[in-house]
Amino acid sequence: MLLDSRIDKAGVRICSRCIYDERVASISFDENGVCNYCHQVDTLKEQYGTGTPEGERKFAAIVEEIKRAGHGKQYDCVIGVSGGTDSSYMVYLAKKWGLRPLAVHYDNTWNSAIATQNIRHVLGALDVDLYTHVIDNKEADDIFRAFFYAGVAEIEASTDLALAETMYRAAYKYGVHYVLEGHSFVTEGITPVGRNYFDGEYIRSIHRRFGNMPMHSYPLMTFERFLWWSCVARIKKIRPFWYINYSKEEARAFLEREYGWVYYGGHHLENRMTAFFHGIYAPGKFGADFRNNTLSALARIGTITREEAWARYNTPPKVEDELLSYFKKRLRLSDDEYQRVMRQEPKCWQDYPTYKKRFEALRPLFSVLAKASLVPMSFYLKYCFPAAEQR
């Protein structure tokens, strides 16, 4: 039976093109039942020429620009690496394009052994140097614990922001003006601002209220630092997969064949905190399953059918054995304390101080910066417009 735009059993309306449903933040549907996020993807593909000769030409010009800017320097670009598919393949492509990348890793001390091994294998084979910022493990756990006690979904927010700050710092240290990011809106989508917000004030405000130790080794990106990186240092964020044709499945097969790279079992599962968030925390406390981002993207491009995407979405997420026990042990939570917090009424980022209103007020500035690749276009689209109330 074909998947209709309404699922009778669930009683929710579903996009007629992907599997985003009416529970997704700020979603709307046109007269044909297509959601606004599918239209957003169409607009971006047209803007960037994704996977077309025009997109390839645009990106080829960027590569030449990177080479000119990096002439005479040890490195001409920075690439954040996690041990996952996209970032690992990005390093390979950078070398193929004749670039001299510096790989950058933020270690939140929750890496899986597979991720660490993947980073070592790929960088070793490609002769790429690694710059790593390692946070004190007790400090990392204190920040994670603070977000858990705050009752918000963004338990991993500190990792996302710290990686961005670490890449900026590494780029500035070596006089590099280009950061390459391995994100593809075609294969991953652009996650709606629902329960996935992060900025420096959000992290700082929650840690002040629920944390127990000072943040000394954590690389916090404040609003002022963000503007400085973008407007003064003028470090550009480039996402090659927004321009060129990219297949995650083909990239994974290539990495396995050429570098002994090992698949870690699912999207974002290379880090144990990320795996906890996707497999246990988000579904258990918020009834949220962020697999719909990737599954919707795959349905849009026809890699899988909408029926298959919806079927996968309605199966339990993969959870590593002993992952919950590991989480509770690392954060020093008793079984009772863990259950108490999980049963509490969920909070959202709108309940705590953030920079969101500043981003909205400066939307014209960030529009200019996004078009110049000085801030990610996804940041502008997600953070610089009013968001629906989340409860």
mmCIF file of C-alpha atoms in Angstrom:
data_model
loop_
_atom_site.group_PDB
_atom_site.id
_atom_site.type_symbol
_atom_site.label_atom_id
_atom_site.label_comp_id
_atom_site.label_asym_id
_atom_site.label_seq_id
_atom_site.Cartn_x
_atom_site.Cartn_y
_atom_site.Cartn_z
ATOM 1 C CA MET A 1 0.000 0.000 0.000
ATOM 2 C CA LEU A 2 1.405 3.408 -0.948
ATOM 3 C CA LEU A 3 2.138 5.894 1.786
ATOM 4 C CA ASP A 4 -0.540 8.579 1.723
ATOM 5 C CA SER A 5 -0.089 12.179 2.861
ATOM 6 C CA ARG A 6 -2.037 11.137 5.992
ATOM 7 C CA ILE A 7 -1.282 8.127 8.123
ATOM 8 C CA ASP A 8 -4.571 6.903 9.521
ATOM 9 C CA LYS A 9 -3.021 4.834 12.282
ATOM 10 C CA ALA A 10 -0.797 7.648 13.581
ATOM 11 C CA GLY A 11 -3.344 10.348 12.833
ATOM 12 C CA VAL A 12 -0.733 12.844 11.647
ATOM 13 C CA ARG A 13 -0.292 14.570 8.321
ATOM 14 C CA ILE A 14 2.866 13.652 6.404
ATOM 15 C CA CYS A 15 4.591 15.481 3.569
ATOM 16 C CA SER A 16 3.705 13.951 0.203
ATOM 17 C CA ARG A 17 7.354 14.041 -0.864
ATOM 18 C CA CYS A 18 9.385 13.193 2.273
ATOM 19 C CA ILE A 19 8.380 11.847 5.708
ATOM 20 C CA TYR A 20 8.363 15.053 7.739
ATOM 21 C CA ASP A 21 5.033 15.204 9.517
ATOM 22 C CA GLU A 22 2.995 17.866 11.250
ATOM 23 C CA ARG A 23 4.923 17.358 14.504
ATOM 24 C CA VAL A 24 8.067 18.904 12.949
ATOM 25 C CA ALA A 25 8.738 22.456 14.147
ATOM 26 C CA SER A 26 7.387 25.281 11.946
ATOM 27 C CA ILE A 27 6.234 22.911 9.218
ATOM 28 C CA SER A 28 3.656 23.881 6.604
ATOM 29 C CA PHE A 29 2.254 22.172 3.510
ATOM 30 C CA ASP A 30 1.363 23.513 0.084
ATOM 31 C CA GLU A 31 -1.756 22.594 -1.896
ATOM 32 C CA ASN A 32 -0.029 19.411 -3.079
ATOM 33 C CA GLY A 33 0.902 18.324 0.434
ATOM 34 C CA VAL A 34 4.620 19.142 -0.014
ATOM 35 C CA CYS A 35 6.265 20.577 3.089
ATOM 36 C CA ASN A 36 8.166 23.864 3.275
ATOM 37 C CA TYR A 37 11.412 21.995 4.057
ATOM 38 C CA CYS A 38 11.280 20.164 0.737
ATOM 39 C CA HIS A 39 10.829 23.542 -0.961
ATOM 40 C CA GLN A 40 13.789 24.864 1.028
ATOM 41 C CA VAL A 41 15.948 22.033 -0.340
ATOM 42 C CA ASP A 42 14.785 22.824 -3.889
ATOM 43 C CA THR A 43 15.726 26.476 -3.421
ATOM 44 C CA LEU A 44 19.190 25.593 -2.109
ATOM 45 C CA LYS A 45 19.823 23.164 -4.973
ATOM 46 C CA GLU A 46 18.979 25.901 -7.449
ATOM 47 C CA GLN A 47 21.074 28.468 -5.586
ATOM 48 C CA TYR A 48 24.188 26.275 -5.327
ATOM 49 C CA GLY A 49 23.716 24.250 -8.520
ATOM 50 C CA THR A 50 24.069 21.117 -6.426
ATOM 51 C CA GLY A 51 25.291 18.121 -8.417
ATOM 52 C CA THR A 52 25.145 19.974 -11.749
ATOM 53 C CA PRO A 53 27.938 21.191 -14.065
ATOM 54 C CA GLU A 54 27.208 24.718 -12.853
ATOM 55 C CA GLY A 55 27.668 23.648 -9.227
ATOM 56 C CA GLU A 56 30.903 21.870 -10.121
ATOM 57 C CA ARG A 57 32.180 25.024 -11.841
ATOM 58 C CA LYS A 58 31.263 27.181 -8.860
ATOM 59 C CA PHE A 59 33.110 24.896 -6.502
ATOM 60 C CA ALA A 60 36.139 24.545 -8.791
ATOM 61 C CA ALA A 61 36.481 28.335 -8.627
ATOM 62 C CA ILE A 62 36.346 28.155 -4.806
ATOM 63 C CA VAL A 63 39.124 25.538 -4.792
ATOM 64 C CA GLU A 64 41.341 27.822 -6.850
ATOM 65 C CA GLU A 65 40.527 30.677 -4.485
ATOM 66 C CA ILE A 66 41.562 28.524 -1.505
ATOM 67 C CA LYS A 67 44.838 27.616 -3.191
ATOM 68 C CA ARG A 68 45.662 31.251 -3.937
ATOM 69 C CA ALA A 69 44.850 32.381 -0.401
ATOM 70 C CA GLY A 70 46.956 29.579 1.080
ATOM 71 C CA HIS A 71 49.974 30.020 -1.158
ATOM 72 C CA GLY A 72 53.183 29.766 0.863
ATOM 73 C CA LYS A 73 51.409 28.567 4.002
ATOM 74 C CA GLN A 74 51.660 25.174 5.670
ATOM 75 C CA TYR A 75 47.920 24.566 5.245
ATOM 76 C CA ASP A 76 45.299 26.167 3.023
ATOM 77 C CA CYS A 77 42.132 24.837 4.682
ATOM 78 C CA VAL A 78 40.826 23.282 7.861
ATOM 79 C CA ILE A 79 38.497 20.264 7.995
ATOM 80 C CA GLY A 80 36.661 19.110 11.110
ATOM 81 C CA VAL A 81 36.876 15.340 11.551
ATOM 82 C CA SER A 82 34.828 13.009 13.729
ATOM 83 C CA GLY A 83 35.648 9.587 12.307
ATOM 84 C CA GLY A 84 32.307 9.601 10.483
ATOM 85 C CA THR A 85 31.640 9.114 6.784
ATOM 86 C CA ASP A 86 31.248 12.707 5.626
ATOM 87 C CA SER A 87 34.263 14.240 7.335
ATOM 88 C CA SER A 88 36.535 11.296 6.490
ATOM 89 C CA TYR A 89 35.598 11.474 2.827
ATOM 90 C CA MET A 90 35.996 15.240 2.841
ATOM 91 C CA VAL A 91 39.653 14.849 3.833
ATOM 92 C CA TYR A 92 40.181 12.441 0.928
ATOM 93 C CA LEU A 93 38.514 14.825 -1.531
ATOM 94 C CA ALA A 94 40.544 17.789 -0.298
ATOM 95 C CA LYS A 95 43.756 15.929 -1.058
ATOM 96 C CA LYS A 96 42.353 14.846 -4.432
ATOM 97 C CA TRP A 97 41.637 18.513 -5.268
ATOM 98 C CA GLY A 98 45.250 19.396 -4.509
ATOM 99 C CA LEU A 99 44.528 21.155 -1.224
ATOM 100 C CA ARG A 100 46.683 21.002 1.909
ATOM 101 C CA PRO A 101 44.187 20.435 4.735
ATOM 102 C CA LEU A 102 44.696 20.469 8.468
ATOM 103 C CA ALA A 103 42.294 18.048 10.153
ATOM 104 C CA VAL A 104 40.719 19.380 13.358
ATOM 105 C CA HIS A 105 39.026 17.337 16.059
ATOM 106 C CA TYR A 106 37.211 18.369 19.227
ATOM 107 C CA ASP A 107 37.422 15.483 21.680
ATOM 108 C CA ASN A 108 34.541 15.571 24.155
ATOM 109 C CA THR A 109 36.006 12.370 25.689
ATOM 110 C CA TRP A 110 32.991 10.307 24.586
ATOM 111 C CA ASN A 111 34.417 9.054 21.272
ATOM 112 C CA SER A 112 33.859 5.450 20.323
ATOM 113 C CA ALA A 113 36.968 3.344 19.705
ATOM 114 C CA ILE A 114 35.844 2.938 16.087
ATOM 115 C CA ALA A 115 35.771 6.715 15.530
ATOM 116 C CA THR A 116 39.271 7.154 16.935
ATOM 117 C CA GLN A 117 40.561 4.323 14.774
ATOM 118 C CA ASN A 118 38.890 5.738 11.660
ATOM 119 C CA ILE A 119 40.508 9.140 12.169
ATOM 120 C CA ARG A 120 43.922 7.556 12.592
ATOM 121 C CA HIS A 121 43.608 5.283 9.547
ATOM 122 C CA VAL A 122 42.354 7.945 7.128
ATOM 123 C CA LEU A 123 44.705 10.734 8.194
ATOM 124 C CA GLY A 124 47.679 8.391 8.344
ATOM 125 C CA ALA A 125 47.068 7.058 4.849
ATOM 126 C CA LEU A 126 46.590 10.562 3.416
ATOM 127 C CA ASP A 127 49.485 12.126 5.380
ATOM 128 C CA VAL A 128 47.275 14.808 6.917
ATOM 129 C CA ASP A 129 48.173 16.496 10.207
ATOM 130 C CA LEU A 130 45.701 16.535 13.096
ATOM 131 C CA TYR A 131 44.943 19.410 15.467
ATOM 132 C CA THR A 132 42.961 18.236 18.510
ATOM 133 C CA HIS A 133 41.403 20.081 21.418
ATOM 134 C CA VAL A 134 40.666 17.726 24.307
ATOM 135 C CA ILE A 135 38.387 18.999 27.048
ATOM 136 C CA ASP A 136 38.954 17.844 30.606
ATOM 137 C CA ASN A 137 36.724 14.798 30.942
ATOM 138 C CA LYS A 138 35.271 15.870 34.300
ATOM 139 C CA GLU A 139 34.461 19.292 32.855
ATOM 140 C CA ALA A 140 32.831 17.700 29.796
ATOM 141 C CA ASP A 141 30.694 15.490 32.005
ATOM 142 C CA ASP A 142 29.730 18.451 34.197
ATOM 143 C CA ILE A 143 28.407 20.315 31.134
ATOM 144 C CA PHE A 144 26.515 17.256 29.887
ATOM 145 C CA ARG A 145 25.068 16.707 33.361
ATOM 146 C CA ALA A 146 23.956 20.347 33.527
ATOM 147 C CA PHE A 147 22.006 19.981 30.287
ATOM 148 C CA PHE A 148 20.482 16.731 31.520
ATOM 149 C CA TYR A 149 19.292 18.429 34.730
ATOM 150 C CA ALA A 150 18.032 21.413 32.730
ATOM 151 C CA GLY A 151 15.547 19.066 31.074
ATOM 152 C CA VAL A 152 16.291 20.254 27.527
ATOM 153 C CA ALA A 153 16.856 18.150 24.445
ATOM 154 C CA GLU A 154 20.158 19.717 23.400
ATOM 155 C CA ILE A 155 22.363 17.593 25.633
ATOM 156 C CA GLU A 156 24.999 17.559 22.869
ATOM 157 C CA ALA A 157 24.921 21.304 22.173
ATOM 158 C CA SER A 158 28.280 21.878 23.821
ATOM 159 C CA THR A 159 29.984 19.498 21.383
ATOM 160 C CA ASP A 160 28.548 21.115 18.251
ATOM 161 C CA LEU A 161 29.558 24.621 19.302
ATOM 162 C CA ALA A 162 32.973 23.576 20.607
ATOM 163 C CA LEU A 163 33.901 21.943 17.302
ATOM 164 C CA ALA A 164 33.029 25.151 15.450
ATOM 165 C CA GLU A 165 35.111 27.228 17.868
ATOM 166 C CA THR A 166 38.018 24.774 17.704
ATOM 167 C CA MET A 167 38.067 24.917 13.912
ATOM 168 C CA TYR A 168 38.110 28.720 14.010
ATOM 169 C CA ARG A 169 40.992 28.691 16.504
ATOM 170 C CA ALA A 170 43.026 26.239 14.455
ATOM 171 C CA ALA A 171 42.417 28.192 11.256
ATOM 172 C CA TYR A 172 43.447 31.469 12.882
ATOM 173 C CA LYS A 173 46.560 29.943 14.449
ATOM 174 C CA TYR A 174 47.856 28.835 11.056
ATOM 175 C CA GLY A 175 46.647 31.823 9.042
ATOM 176 C CA VAL A 176 44.021 29.765 7.203
ATOM 177 C CA HIS A 177 40.894 31.491 5.900
ATOM 178 C CA TYR A 178 38.814 28.495 4.798
ATOM 179 C CA VAL A 179 37.023 25.813 6.797
ATOM 180 C CA LEU A 180 35.556 22.908 4.831
ATOM 181 C CA GLU A 181 32.555 21.180 6.412
ATOM 182 C CA GLY A 182 31.257 17.778 5.367
ATOM 183 C CA HIS A 183 27.549 18.542 5.493
ATOM 184 C CA SER A 184 25.119 17.755 2.690
ATOM 185 C CA PHE A 185 21.600 19.183 2.781
ATOM 186 C CA VAL A 186 20.742 16.728 -0.008
ATOM 187 C CA THR A 187 21.605 13.582 1.978
ATOM 188 C CA GLU A 188 20.963 14.950 5.495
ATOM 189 C CA GLY A 189 18.510 17.822 5.118
ATOM 190 C CA ILE A 190 18.693 20.949 7.287
ATOM 191 C CA THR A 191 17.361 20.125 10.727
ATOM 192 C CA PRO A 192 14.483 22.453 11.659
ATOM 193 C CA VAL A 193 14.967 24.581 14.757
ATOM 194 C CA GLY A 194 12.866 22.578 17.134
ATOM 195 C CA ARG A 195 14.724 20.778 19.869
ATOM 196 C CA ASN A 196 18.201 21.222 18.417
ATOM 197 C CA TYR A 197 19.248 24.780 19.232
ATOM 198 C CA PHE A 198 22.685 25.835 20.441
ATOM 199 C CA ASP A 199 24.707 28.984 20.998
ATOM 200 C CA GLY A 200 27.270 30.226 23.505
ATOM 201 C CA GLU A 201 24.848 31.995 25.826
ATOM 202 C CA TYR A 202 22.584 28.947 25.953
ATOM 203 C CA ILE A 203 25.481 26.747 27.022
ATOM 204 C CA ARG A 204 26.819 29.287 29.500
ATOM 205 C CA SER A 205 23.430 30.024 31.098
ATOM 206 C CA ILE A 206 22.553 26.366 31.637
ATOM 207 C CA HIS A 207 25.989 25.546 32.987
ATOM 208 C CA ARG A 208 25.856 28.477 35.402
ATOM 209 C CA ARG A 209 22.560 27.231 36.781
ATOM 210 C CA PHE A 210 23.132 23.469 36.857
ATOM 211 C CA GLY A 211 26.905 22.949 36.617
ATOM 212 C CA ASN A 212 29.269 22.418 39.529
ATOM 213 C CA MET A 213 32.723 23.319 38.211
ATOM 214 C CA PRO A 214 34.104 26.207 36.135
ATOM 215 C CA MET A 215 34.585 25.929 32.380
ATOM 216 C CA HIS A 216 38.332 26.245 31.906
ATOM 217 C CA SER A 217 39.166 23.840 29.089
ATOM 218 C CA TYR A 218 35.863 24.141 27.219
ATOM 219 C CA PRO A 219 36.222 26.345 24.084
ATOM 220 C CA LEU A 220 33.143 28.545 24.462
ATOM 221 C CA MET A 221 32.119 30.611 21.450
ATOM 222 C CA THR A 222 30.510 33.792 22.687
ATOM 223 C CA PHE A 223 28.497 36.161 20.493
ATOM 224 C CA GLU A 224 31.450 38.545 20.313
ATOM 225 C CA ARG A 225 33.829 35.783 19.279
ATOM 226 C CA PHE A 226 31.414 34.589 16.598
ATOM 227 C CA LEU A 227 31.262 38.074 15.103
ATOM 228 C CA TRP A 228 35.039 38.438 15.360
ATOM 229 C CA TRP A 229 35.687 35.162 13.520
ATOM 230 C CA SER A 230 33.191 36.164 10.827
ATOM 231 C CA CYS A 231 33.744 39.904 10.396
ATOM 232 C CA VAL A 232 37.333 40.524 11.483
ATOM 233 C CA ALA A 233 39.234 37.261 10.957
ATOM 234 C CA ARG A 234 36.906 36.635 7.978
ATOM 235 C CA ILE A 235 37.257 32.862 8.080
ATOM 236 C CA LYS A 236 34.948 31.353 5.482
ATOM 237 C CA LYS A 237 32.813 28.251 5.981
ATOM 238 C CA ILE A 238 32.552 26.194 2.785
ATOM 239 C CA ARG A 239 30.399 23.102 2.354
ATOM 240 C CA PRO A 240 31.585 21.338 -0.815
ATOM 241 C CA PHE A 241 28.715 18.840 -0.799
ATOM 242 C CA TRP A 242 26.316 21.756 -1.295
ATOM 243 C CA TYR A 243 27.867 22.187 -4.753
ATOM 244 C CA ILE A 244 28.999 18.774 -5.972
ATOM 245 C CA ASN A 245 27.341 15.407 -6.420
ATOM 246 C CA TYR A 246 27.767 13.286 -3.300
ATOM 247 C CA SER A 247 26.633 9.804 -2.314
ATOM 248 C CA LYS A 248 27.177 8.807 1.310
ATOM 249 C CA GLU A 249 26.810 5.121 0.417
ATOM 250 C CA GLU A 250 29.514 5.321 -2.252
ATOM 251 C CA ALA A 251 31.756 7.332 0.072
ATOM 252 C CA ARG A 252 31.396 4.737 2.819
ATOM 253 C CA ALA A 253 32.249 1.877 0.465
ATOM 254 C CA PHE A 254 35.294 3.769 -0.797
ATOM 255 C CA LEU A 255 36.594 4.482 2.708
ATOM 256 C CA GLU A 256 36.160 0.869 3.758
ATOM 257 C CA ARG A 257 37.953 -0.392 0.659
ATOM 258 C CA GLU A 258 40.832 2.086 0.605
ATOM 259 C CA TYR A 259 41.566 2.869 4.236
ATOM 260 C CA GLY A 260 40.155 0.077 6.393
ATOM 261 C CA TRP A 261 37.563 2.542 7.664
ATOM 262 C CA VAL A 262 34.856 0.857 9.776
ATOM 263 C CA TYR A 263 31.160 1.726 9.808
ATOM 264 C CA TYR A 264 29.853 2.503 13.290
ATOM 265 C CA GLY A 265 26.275 1.328 12.758
ATOM 266 C CA GLY A 266 24.250 4.449 12.018
ATOM 267 C CA HIS A 267 24.195 8.192 11.386
ATOM 268 C CA HIS A 268 25.884 10.110 14.243
ATOM 269 C CA LEU A 269 26.704 6.958 16.213
ATOM 270 C CA GLU A 270 30.481 7.483 16.135
ATOM 271 C CA ASN A 271 30.263 9.290 19.497
ATOM 272 C CA ARG A 272 28.670 7.654 22.525
ATOM 273 C CA MET A 273 26.995 10.823 23.810
ATOM 274 C CA THR A 274 25.508 11.404 20.370
ATOM 275 C CA ALA A 275 24.382 7.794 20.287
ATOM 276 C CA PHE A 276 22.727 8.211 23.703
ATOM 277 C CA PHE A 277 20.952 11.342 22.510
ATOM 278 C CA HIS A 278 19.590 9.771 19.322
ATOM 279 C CA GLY A 279 18.841 6.296 20.645
ATOM 280 C CA ILE A 280 17.657 6.854 24.223
ATOM 281 C CA TYR A 281 17.320 10.452 25.374
ATOM 282 C CA ALA A 282 15.428 12.182 22.549
ATOM 283 C CA PRO A 283 12.907 9.351 22.054
ATOM 284 C CA GLY A 284 12.541 8.581 25.763
ATOM 285 C CA LYS A 285 12.071 12.083 27.163
ATOM 286 C CA PHE A 286 10.823 14.122 24.201
ATOM 287 C CA GLY A 287 9.181 11.584 21.918
ATOM 288 C CA ALA A 288 11.525 12.881 19.200
ATOM 289 C CA ASP A 289 13.345 10.827 16.594
ATOM 290 C CA PHE A 290 15.846 12.807 14.547
ATOM 291 C CA ARG A 291 16.334 9.983 12.087
ATOM 292 C CA ASN A 292 13.549 11.624 10.086
ATOM 293 C CA ASN A 293 16.061 14.225 8.861
ATOM 294 C CA THR A 294 18.262 11.743 7.020
ATOM 295 C CA LEU A 295 15.415 9.416 6.069
ATOM 296 C CA SER A 296 13.438 12.307 4.594
ATOM 297 C CA ALA A 297 16.497 13.410 2.636
ATOM 298 C CA LEU A 298 16.989 9.909 1.250
ATOM 299 C CA ALA A 299 13.324 9.728 0.267
ATOM 300 C CA ARG A 300 13.536 13.099 -1.514
ATOM 301 C CA ILE A 301 16.385 11.954 -3.736
ATOM 302 C CA GLY A 302 14.929 8.496 -4.335
ATOM 303 C CA THR A 303 17.662 6.494 -2.607
ATOM 304 C CA ILE A 304 14.843 4.785 -0.724
ATOM 305 C CA THR A 305 11.077 5.009 -1.126
ATOM 306 C CA ARG A 306 8.896 7.030 1.216
ATOM 307 C CA GLU A 307 7.321 3.763 2.313
ATOM 308 C CA GLU A 308 10.714 2.339 3.253
ATOM 309 C CA ALA A 309 11.733 5.578 4.961
ATOM 310 C CA TRP A 310 8.527 5.638 7.017
ATOM 311 C CA ALA A 311 8.943 1.965 7.927
ATOM 312 C CA ARG A 312 12.503 2.552 9.164
ATOM 313 C CA TYR A 313 11.387 5.637 11.064
ATOM 314 C CA ASN A 314 8.776 3.568 12.883
ATOM 315 C CA THR A 315 11.250 0.941 14.086
ATOM 316 C CA PRO A 316 13.185 1.445 17.332
ATOM 317 C CA PRO A 317 16.565 3.182 16.931
ATOM 318 C CA LYS A 318 19.691 1.099 17.294
ATOM 319 C CA VAL A 319 21.130 1.278 20.813
ATOM 320 C CA GLU A 320 24.521 -0.066 21.825
ATOM 321 C CA ASP A 321 24.523 -2.628 24.632
ATOM 322 C CA GLU A 322 25.359 -1.053 28.003
ATOM 323 C CA LEU A 323 25.119 2.490 26.578
ATOM 324 C CA LEU A 324 22.637 3.608 29.234
ATOM 325 C CA SER A 325 24.768 2.128 32.000
ATOM 326 C CA TYR A 326 27.802 3.929 30.610
ATOM 327 C CA PHE A 327 25.912 7.239 30.531
ATOM 328 C CA LYS A 328 24.754 6.933 34.139
ATOM 329 C CA LYS A 329 28.193 5.871 35.340
ATOM 330 C CA ARG A 330 29.996 8.725 33.562
ATOM 331 C CA LEU A 331 27.556 11.339 34.908
ATOM 332 C CA ARG A 332 27.383 9.737 38.369
ATOM 333 C CA LEU A 333 23.631 9.238 38.237
ATOM 334 C CA SER A 334 21.830 6.632 40.302
ATOM 335 C CA ASP A 335 19.002 4.699 38.683
ATOM 336 C CA ASP A 336 16.471 6.658 40.746
ATOM 337 C CA GLU A 337 18.019 10.018 39.890
ATOM 338 C CA TYR A 338 18.101 9.163 36.183
ATOM 339 C CA GLN A 339 14.443 8.126 36.211
ATOM 340 C CA ARG A 340 13.447 11.221 38.190
ATOM 341 C CA VAL A 341 14.956 13.558 35.611
ATOM 342 C CA MET A 342 13.595 11.580 32.683
ATOM 343 C CA ARG A 343 10.072 11.783 34.132
ATOM 344 C CA GLN A 344 10.190 15.536 34.712
ATOM 345 C CA GLU A 345 8.307 17.856 32.365
ATOM 346 C CA PRO A 346 10.531 18.546 29.345
ATOM 347 C CA LYS A 347 11.980 22.029 28.965
ATOM 348 C CA CYS A 348 13.137 23.720 25.779
ATOM 349 C CA TRP A 349 15.802 26.198 24.760
ATOM 350 C CA GLN A 350 13.248 29.008 24.874
ATOM 351 C CA ASP A 351 13.093 28.582 28.663
ATOM 352 C CA TYR A 352 16.713 29.751 29.043
ATOM 353 C CA PRO A 353 18.804 32.764 27.939
ATOM 354 C CA THR A 354 20.168 32.543 24.381
ATOM 355 C CA TYR A 355 21.462 34.815 21.613
ATOM 356 C CA LYS A 356 18.440 34.016 19.414
ATOM 357 C CA LYS A 357 16.887 37.500 19.531
ATOM 358 C CA ARG A 358 20.255 39.037 18.666
ATOM 359 C CA PHE A 359 20.566 36.777 15.651
ATOM 360 C CA GLU A 360 17.090 37.787 14.513
ATOM 361 C CA ALA A 361 17.768 41.500 15.045
ATOM 362 C CA LEU A 362 20.955 41.236 12.976
ATOM 363 C CA ARG A 363 19.345 39.204 10.196
ATOM 364 C CA PRO A 364 20.378 41.709 7.452
ATOM 365 C CA LEU A 365 24.026 41.446 8.555
ATOM 366 C CA PHE A 366 23.949 37.662 8.703
ATOM 367 C CA SER A 367 22.299 37.528 5.285
ATOM 368 C CA VAL A 368 25.312 39.350 3.833
ATOM 369 C CA LEU A 369 27.738 37.150 5.784
ATOM 370 C CA ALA A 370 25.986 33.962 4.682
ATOM 371 C CA LYS A 371 26.120 34.966 1.011
ATOM 372 C CA ALA A 372 29.844 35.610 1.450
ATOM 373 C CA SER A 373 30.289 32.185 3.157
ATOM 374 C CA LEU A 374 31.441 33.934 6.343
ATOM 375 C CA VAL A 375 28.717 32.171 8.314
ATOM 376 C CA PRO A 376 26.995 28.945 7.242
ATOM 377 C CA MET A 377 23.857 29.487 5.158
ATOM 378 C CA SER A 378 22.139 26.906 7.372
ATOM 379 C CA PHE A 379 22.822 29.148 10.392
ATOM 380 C CA TYR A 380 21.125 32.072 8.654
ATOM 381 C CA LEU A 381 18.109 29.994 7.608
ATOM 382 C CA LYS A 382 17.645 28.365 11.020
ATOM 383 C CA TYR A 383 18.664 30.991 13.568
ATOM 384 C CA CYS A 384 17.926 34.392 12.078
ATOM 385 C CA PHE A 385 14.146 34.052 11.748
ATOM 386 C CA PRO A 386 11.526 33.758 14.506
ATOM 387 C CA ALA A 387 10.970 30.202 15.669
ATOM 388 C CA ALA A 388 7.732 28.579 16.735
ATOM 389 C CA GLU A 389 7.165 28.039 20.446
ATOM 390 C CA GLN A 390 8.344 24.567 21.487
ATOM 391 C CA ARG A 391 6.521 22.720 24.249
#
